[in-house]
Coordinates of C-alpha atoms in Angstrom, one line a residue:
X1 CA 14.9 53.9 -103.4
X2 CA 18.0 54.7 -105.6
X3 CA 17.9 54.2 -109.3
X4 CA 21.1 52.1 -108.3
X5 CA 19.1 49.8 -106.2
X6 CA 20.9 50.1 -103.6
X7 CA 19.4 50.6 -100.0
X8 CA 20.8 52.3 -97.0
X9 CA 20.8 49.9 -93.7
X10 CA 20.0 51.5 -90.6
X11 CA 22.6 49.5 -89.1
X12 CA 25.4 50.7 -90.9
X13 CA 26.8 52.5 -88.1
X14 CA 27.8 49.4 -86.1
X15 CA 29.4 47.7 -88.5
X16 CA 31.6 51.0 -89.9
X17 CA 32.7 51.3 -86.4
X18 CA 33.6 47.8 -86.3
X19 CA 35.4 48.1 -89.7
X20 CA 37.2 51.0 -88.5
X21 CA 38.4 50.3 -84.9
X22 CA 39.5 46.3 -86.4
X23 CA 41.6 48.6 -88.8
X24 CA 42.9 51.0 -86.7
X25 CA 43.9 48.5 -84.1
X26 CA 45.7 45.8 -87.2
X27 CA 47.9 49.0 -87.4
X28 CA 48.9 49.8 -83.6
X29 CA 49.4 46.5 -82.9
X30 CA 51.8 45.7 -86.2
X31 CA 53.5 48.4 -86.0
X32 CA 54.5 48.2 -81.9
X33 CA 54.9 44.4 -82.8
X34 CA 57.2 45.3 -85.7
X35 CA 59.2 47.3 -84.0
X36 CA 59.2 45.0 -80.8
X37 CA 60.6 42.2 -82.5
X38 CA 62.9 44.2 -84.9
X39 CA 61.1 44.7 -88.3
X40 CA 61.8 40.6 -89.2
X41 CA 61.3 38.7 -93.1
X42 CA 58.9 36.2 -93.1
X43 CA 60.9 34.3 -96.0
X44 CA 64.5 33.7 -97.1
X45 CA 67.0 34.9 -99.7
X46 CA 65.3 37.3 -101.3
X47 CA 61.9 36.1 -100.7
X48 CA 59.6 38.1 -98.5
X49 CA 56.0 38.0 -98.0
X50 CA 54.5 41.0 -96.7
X51 CA 51.5 42.0 -94.4
X52 CA 50.0 43.6 -97.0
X53 CA 49.2 40.0 -98.9
X54 CA 47.5 38.6 -95.4
X55 CA 45.4 41.9 -95.7
X56 CA 44.1 41.2 -98.9
X57 CA 43.6 37.7 -97.6
X58 CA 41.5 39.0 -94.9
X59 CA 39.7 40.9 -96.6
X60 CA 38.6 38.3 -99.0
X61 CA 37.7 36.0 -96.3
X62 CA 35.3 38.8 -94.7
X63 CA 33.8 39.4 -98.4
X64 CA 33.8 35.5 -98.6
X65 CA 31.5 35.6 -95.3
X66 CA 29.3 38.3 -96.1
X67 CA 28.3 36.8 -99.4
X68 CA 27.8 33.3 -98.1
X69 CA 26.0 33.8 -94.8
X70 CA 23.1 35.5 -93.5
X71 CA 22.2 37.7 -90.4
X72 CA 24.1 40.2 -87.9
X73 CA 26.9 38.1 -87.5
X74 CA 28.3 37.1 -90.4
X75 CA 28.2 40.8 -91.1
X76 CA 29.6 41.4 -88.2
X77 CA 32.3 39.0 -88.9
X78 CA 32.6 40.6 -92.2
X79 CA 33.5 44.1 -91.1
X80 CA 36.0 43.0 -88.3
X81 CA 37.9 40.6 -91.3
X82 CA 37.9 43.6 -93.7
X83 CA 38.7 46.1 -91.4
X84 CA 42.0 43.8 -89.8
X85 CA 43.1 43.0 -93.7
X86 CA 42.5 46.8 -94.8
X87 CA 44.3 47.8 -91.8
X88 CA 47.3 45.4 -92.7
X89 CA 46.8 46.7 -96.4
X90 CA 46.7 50.2 -95.3
X91 CA 49.5 50.2 -93.1
X92 CA 52.1 49.7 -95.9
X93 CA 50.7 52.8 -98.1
X94 CA 54.6 54.0 -97.8
X95 CA 56.0 51.4 -99.9
X96 CA 53.2 51.8 -102.6
X97 CA 53.9 56.2 -102.9
X98 CA 57.7 56.1 -103.0
X99 CA 59.9 54.8 -105.5
X100 CA 62.3 52.9 -103.3
X101 CA 59.3 51.0 -101.6
X102 CA 60.0 53.3 -97.9
X103 CA 57.8 51.6 -95.7
X104 CA 59.3 54.5 -93.2
X105 CA 58.3 57.2 -95.2
X106 CA 57.3 60.0 -92.3
X107 CA 54.3 61.3 -94.1
X108 CA 52.5 57.7 -94.8
X109 CA 51.3 57.7 -90.7
X110 CA 49.3 60.7 -92.0
X111 CA 47.9 59.4 -94.7
X112 CA 47.0 56.0 -92.8
X113 CA 45.5 58.3 -90.1
X114 CA 43.8 60.6 -92.9
X115 CA 42.0 57.5 -94.4
X116 CA 40.6 56.4 -91.0
X117 CA 39.5 59.8 -90.0
X118 CA 37.2 59.9 -93.1
X119 CA 35.8 56.8 -92.2
X120 CA 35.3 57.9 -88.6
X121 CA 33.5 61.3 -89.9
X122 CA 31.0 59.2 -92.5
X123 CA 30.0 57.0 -89.6
X124 CA 29.3 59.9 -87.5
X125 CA 27.2 61.6 -90.2
X126 CA 25.3 58.5 -90.4
X127 CA 24.3 58.0 -86.8
X128 CA 20.7 58.7 -86.3
X129 CA 20.1 59.8 -89.7
X130 CA 16.1 60.7 -90.0
X131 CA 16.0 61.1 -94.1
X132 CA 15.5 57.6 -94.6
X133 CA 12.7 57.4 -97.4
X134 CA 9.7 54.8 -96.4
X135 CA 10.9 52.4 -99.2
X136 CA 14.3 52.2 -97.1
X137 CA 12.0 52.1 -93.9
X138 CA 10.6 48.9 -94.8
X139 CA 13.7 47.2 -96.1
X140 CA 15.4 47.9 -92.7
X141 CA 12.1 46.5 -90.7
X142 CA 12.3 43.7 -92.9
X143 CA 16.3 43.1 -92.7
X144 CA 15.9 43.4 -88.6
X145 CA 13.2 40.6 -89.4
X146 CA 15.5 38.4 -90.9
X147 CA 17.8 39.0 -87.7
X148 CA 15.2 37.9 -85.7
X149 CA 14.7 34.3 -87.9
X150 CA 18.3 33.9 -87.4
X151 CA 19.5 34.9 -83.6
X152 CA 16.0 36.2 -82.5
X153 CA 15.3 39.9 -81.2
X154 CA 15.4 41.5 -77.6
X155 CA 12.2 43.0 -76.8
X156 CA 13.9 46.8 -77.5
X157 CA 14.9 45.5 -80.9
X158 CA 11.7 44.2 -82.1
X159 CA 10.1 47.7 -81.0
X160 CA 12.7 49.9 -83.0
X161 CA 12.0 47.3 -85.7
X162 CA 8.0 47.7 -85.7
X163 CA 8.5 51.9 -85.1
X164 CA 10.6 51.7 -88.6
X165 CA 6.7 51.1 -90.1
X166 CA 4.5 52.2 -87.4
X167 CA 1.0 54.3 -88.8
X168 CA 1.5 52.8 -92.2
X169 CA -1.4 51.2 -94.1
X170 CA 0.7 49.4 -97.3
X171 CA 0.3 45.8 -97.2
X172 CA 3.9 44.9 -97.1
X173 CA 4.7 46.8 -93.9
X174 CA 1.3 45.3 -92.2
X175 CA 3.0 41.7 -93.1
X176 CA 6.4 43.1 -92.1
X177 CA 4.9 43.9 -88.9
X178 CA 3.3 40.2 -88.2
X179 CA 6.8 38.8 -89.4
X180 CA 8.2 40.6 -86.6
X181 CA 5.6 39.6 -84.3
X182 CA 6.2 36.2 -85.2
X183 CA 10.1 35.8 -84.7
X184 CA 11.4 34.2 -81.6
X185 CA 12.5 36.0 -78.3
X186 CA 16.4 36.1 -78.3
X187 CA 16.9 33.7 -75.4
X188 CA 20.7 33.2 -75.0
X189 CA 21.9 34.2 -71.8
X190 CA 25.4 35.0 -72.7
X191 CA 24.1 38.2 -75.1
X192 CA 21.8 38.9 -71.9
X193 CA 24.5 39.2 -69.8
X194 CA 26.9 41.2 -72.2
X195 CA 24.3 43.5 -72.7
X196 CA 24.0 44.1 -68.9
X197 CA 27.6 44.3 -68.5
X198 CA 27.8 46.9 -71.4
X199 CA 24.8 48.5 -70.3
X200 CA 25.9 50.2 -66.9
X201 CA 29.5 51.9 -68.2
X202 CA 26.8 53.0 -71.0
X203 CA 24.1 54.6 -68.8
X204 CA 27.1 55.9 -66.6
X205 CA 28.8 57.6 -70.3
X206 CA 25.6 59.1 -71.2
X207 CA 24.9 60.1 -67.9
X208 CA 28.0 62.0 -68.1
X209 CA 28.1 63.3 -71.3
X210 CA 24.7 64.9 -70.8
X211 CA 25.7 67.1 -67.7
X212 CA 25.6 71.0 -68.5
X213 CA 28.9 71.7 -66.7
X214 CA 30.9 68.9 -69.1
X215 CA 30.7 71.6 -72.0
X216 CA 32.0 74.3 -70.2
X217 CA 35.1 71.9 -69.5
X218 CA 35.0 71.2 -73.1
X219 CA 35.4 74.6 -74.4
X220 CA 38.5 75.2 -71.9
X221 CA 39.8 72.5 -73.3
X222 CA 39.5 73.7 -77.1
X223 CA 40.5 77.1 -76.3
X224 CA 43.8 75.6 -74.2
X225 CA 44.8 73.1 -77.0
X226 CA 45.5 75.5 -79.7
X227 CA 47.4 78.4 -77.5
X228 CA 49.5 75.3 -76.0
X229 CA 50.6 74.7 -79.4
X230 CA 51.1 78.0 -80.3
X231 CA 53.1 78.8 -77.4
X232 CA 55.1 75.7 -77.8
X233 CA 55.5 76.5 -81.6
X234 CA 56.7 80.1 -80.7
X235 CA 59.2 78.7 -77.9
X236 CA 60.6 76.3 -80.9
X237 CA 61.0 79.2 -83.3
X238 CA 62.8 81.3 -80.7
X239 CA 65.7 78.5 -79.7
X240 CA 65.6 77.2 -83.7
X241 CA 64.3 73.9 -83.2
X242 CA 61.3 74.6 -86.1
X243 CA 63.6 75.9 -88.4
X244 CA 65.6 72.8 -88.2
X245 CA 62.8 70.3 -87.8
X246 CA 62.3 67.5 -90.2
X247 CA 59.1 68.1 -91.6
X248 CA 58.8 71.9 -91.5
X249 CA 56.2 71.7 -94.0
X250 CA 54.0 69.8 -91.5
X251 CA 54.7 71.8 -88.5
X252 CA 53.6 75.0 -90.2
X253 CA 50.7 73.5 -91.6
X254 CA 50.1 72.2 -87.5
X255 CA 50.4 75.8 -86.7
X256 CA 47.9 77.0 -89.4
X257 CA 44.9 74.7 -87.9
X258 CA 45.6 75.5 -84.4
X259 CA 45.0 79.0 -85.2
X260 CA 41.7 78.3 -87.4
X261 CA 40.8 75.6 -84.2
X262 CA 41.5 78.3 -81.5
X263 CA 39.3 81.0 -83.2
X264 CA 36.7 78.7 -83.7
X265 CA 37.2 77.8 -80.3
X266 CA 37.1 81.2 -78.9
X267 CA 34.2 82.4 -81.0
X268 CA 32.1 79.4 -79.4
X269 CA 33.7 80.3 -76.2
X270 CA 32.0 83.6 -76.3
X271 CA 28.9 82.3 -77.7
X272 CA 28.5 79.2 -75.3
X273 CA 26.1 81.4 -73.0
X274 CA 23.7 83.3 -75.3
X275 CA 23.4 81.0 -77.8
X276 CA 24.5 77.2 -77.0
X277 CA 23.5 75.5 -80.1
X278 CA 25.6 77.8 -82.1
X279 CA 28.6 77.0 -79.5
X280 CA 28.0 73.5 -80.1
X281 CA 28.5 74.0 -83.8
X282 CA 31.6 76.3 -83.6
X283 CA 32.7 73.6 -81.8
X284 CA 31.7 70.5 -83.7
X285 CA 33.3 72.4 -87.1
X286 CA 36.6 73.0 -84.6
X287 CA 36.7 69.4 -83.8
X288 CA 36.4 67.7 -87.2
X289 CA 39.0 70.4 -88.8
X290 CA 41.2 69.3 -86.5
X291 CA 40.4 65.9 -86.8
X292 CA 40.5 65.8 -91.1
X293 CA 43.4 69.1 -91.0
X294 CA 45.5 69.6 -88.1
X295 CA 46.1 65.7 -86.8
X296 CA 47.2 64.3 -90.2
X297 CA 49.8 66.8 -89.9
X298 CA 50.4 66.0 -86.3
X299 CA 50.6 62.4 -86.9
X300 CA 53.3 63.2 -89.9
X301 CA 55.4 65.1 -87.1
X302 CA 54.6 62.8 -84.5
X303 CA 54.0 59.8 -86.3
X304 CA 51.8 57.0 -84.1
X305 CA 52.6 59.1 -80.8
X306 CA 49.8 61.2 -81.6
X307 CA 46.8 58.7 -81.2
X308 CA 46.4 60.2 -77.7
X309 CA 45.3 63.1 -78.9
X310 CA 43.2 61.6 -81.5
X311 CA 41.3 59.9 -78.6
X312 CA 40.9 62.8 -76.7
X313 CA 39.2 64.8 -80.0
X314 CA 36.7 61.7 -80.7
X315 CA 35.5 62.1 -77.2
X316 CA 35.0 65.1 -77.3
X317 CA 33.1 64.7 -80.6
X318 CA 31.0 62.7 -79.1
X319 CA 30.4 64.8 -75.8
X320 CA 29.3 67.7 -78.5
X321 CA 27.1 65.2 -80.3
X322 CA 25.0 64.4 -76.9
X323 CA 25.4 67.9 -75.9
X324 CA 23.7 68.9 -79.0
X325 CA 21.2 66.1 -78.6
X326 CA 20.2 67.6 -75.3
X327 CA 19.5 70.5 -76.2
X328 CA 17.0 69.5 -78.7
X329 CA 15.4 67.3 -76.3
X330 CA 14.9 70.1 -73.8
X331 CA 13.7 72.4 -76.7
X332 CA 11.1 69.9 -77.7
X333 CA 9.4 69.4 -74.2
X334 CA 9.6 73.2 -73.5
X335 CA 6.2 74.4 -73.1
X336 CA 4.8 76.3 -75.8

């Protein structure tokens, strides 16, 4: 238990993901709508309601739901509404940091990206954490029991919650086990159908991510992508396009990030057969460097057209994490 009284929840990643993806979706949809609609003004004369105000209202609504209601549904609504509101808010960052309130300030795209990238990295770092204290595990189990009281628990959820306090002889933990056993079963047919629907693609993706040959494909991409970036920059330098670009500083930063990630990726590819753990760690660092540095300046140069490269980086980060878990399971089950 921290001195502040704040206790981490084991389900934080679920709600952080909802917040982040809702925010990203809000930014992309807002930008697309405004461009298609010709950037209309809400109001007349000198009156204009900026969408940052709607964002603030949605964040307030999400916070209000979390303060008033209990259970998983309230948290998810708070995360989604808060994420949409935050997306509408941060979309206008260009107005906040320029003297002339320039919504189209080009570095704004990189700033927006960086904020969400940091949130993604935080979410990724919290996934599967095993450093929870006994009190945090007890509090997390009680929280799951509360979910069961309000909406029921599936057999898997009940087992996972009981595992948090498994083996403890504490009076509180024994009472939590009894409470978890007593809460109702989740019987909603819609929830069961949804779990079945998403279960198949999730299982297929998990199977694919655990294939050993896939990491070879990932290594090839991680080596080739910075090399192609450097070749493109060299070509632009020869033709004069680089020197006359609108964002020369950002272009140079992209080149520097490509050199760094390329060297790490080549090093990882060399080590892949002899030391796969070290190789995966290098791939992980290369991806984080591209996410937190390279992509920031790619968004500055290419604006929101860089979203596709971001999606590829996130997919590769997921594959590297899955391959690391596969190696750990293999080592744990290997004969001593």
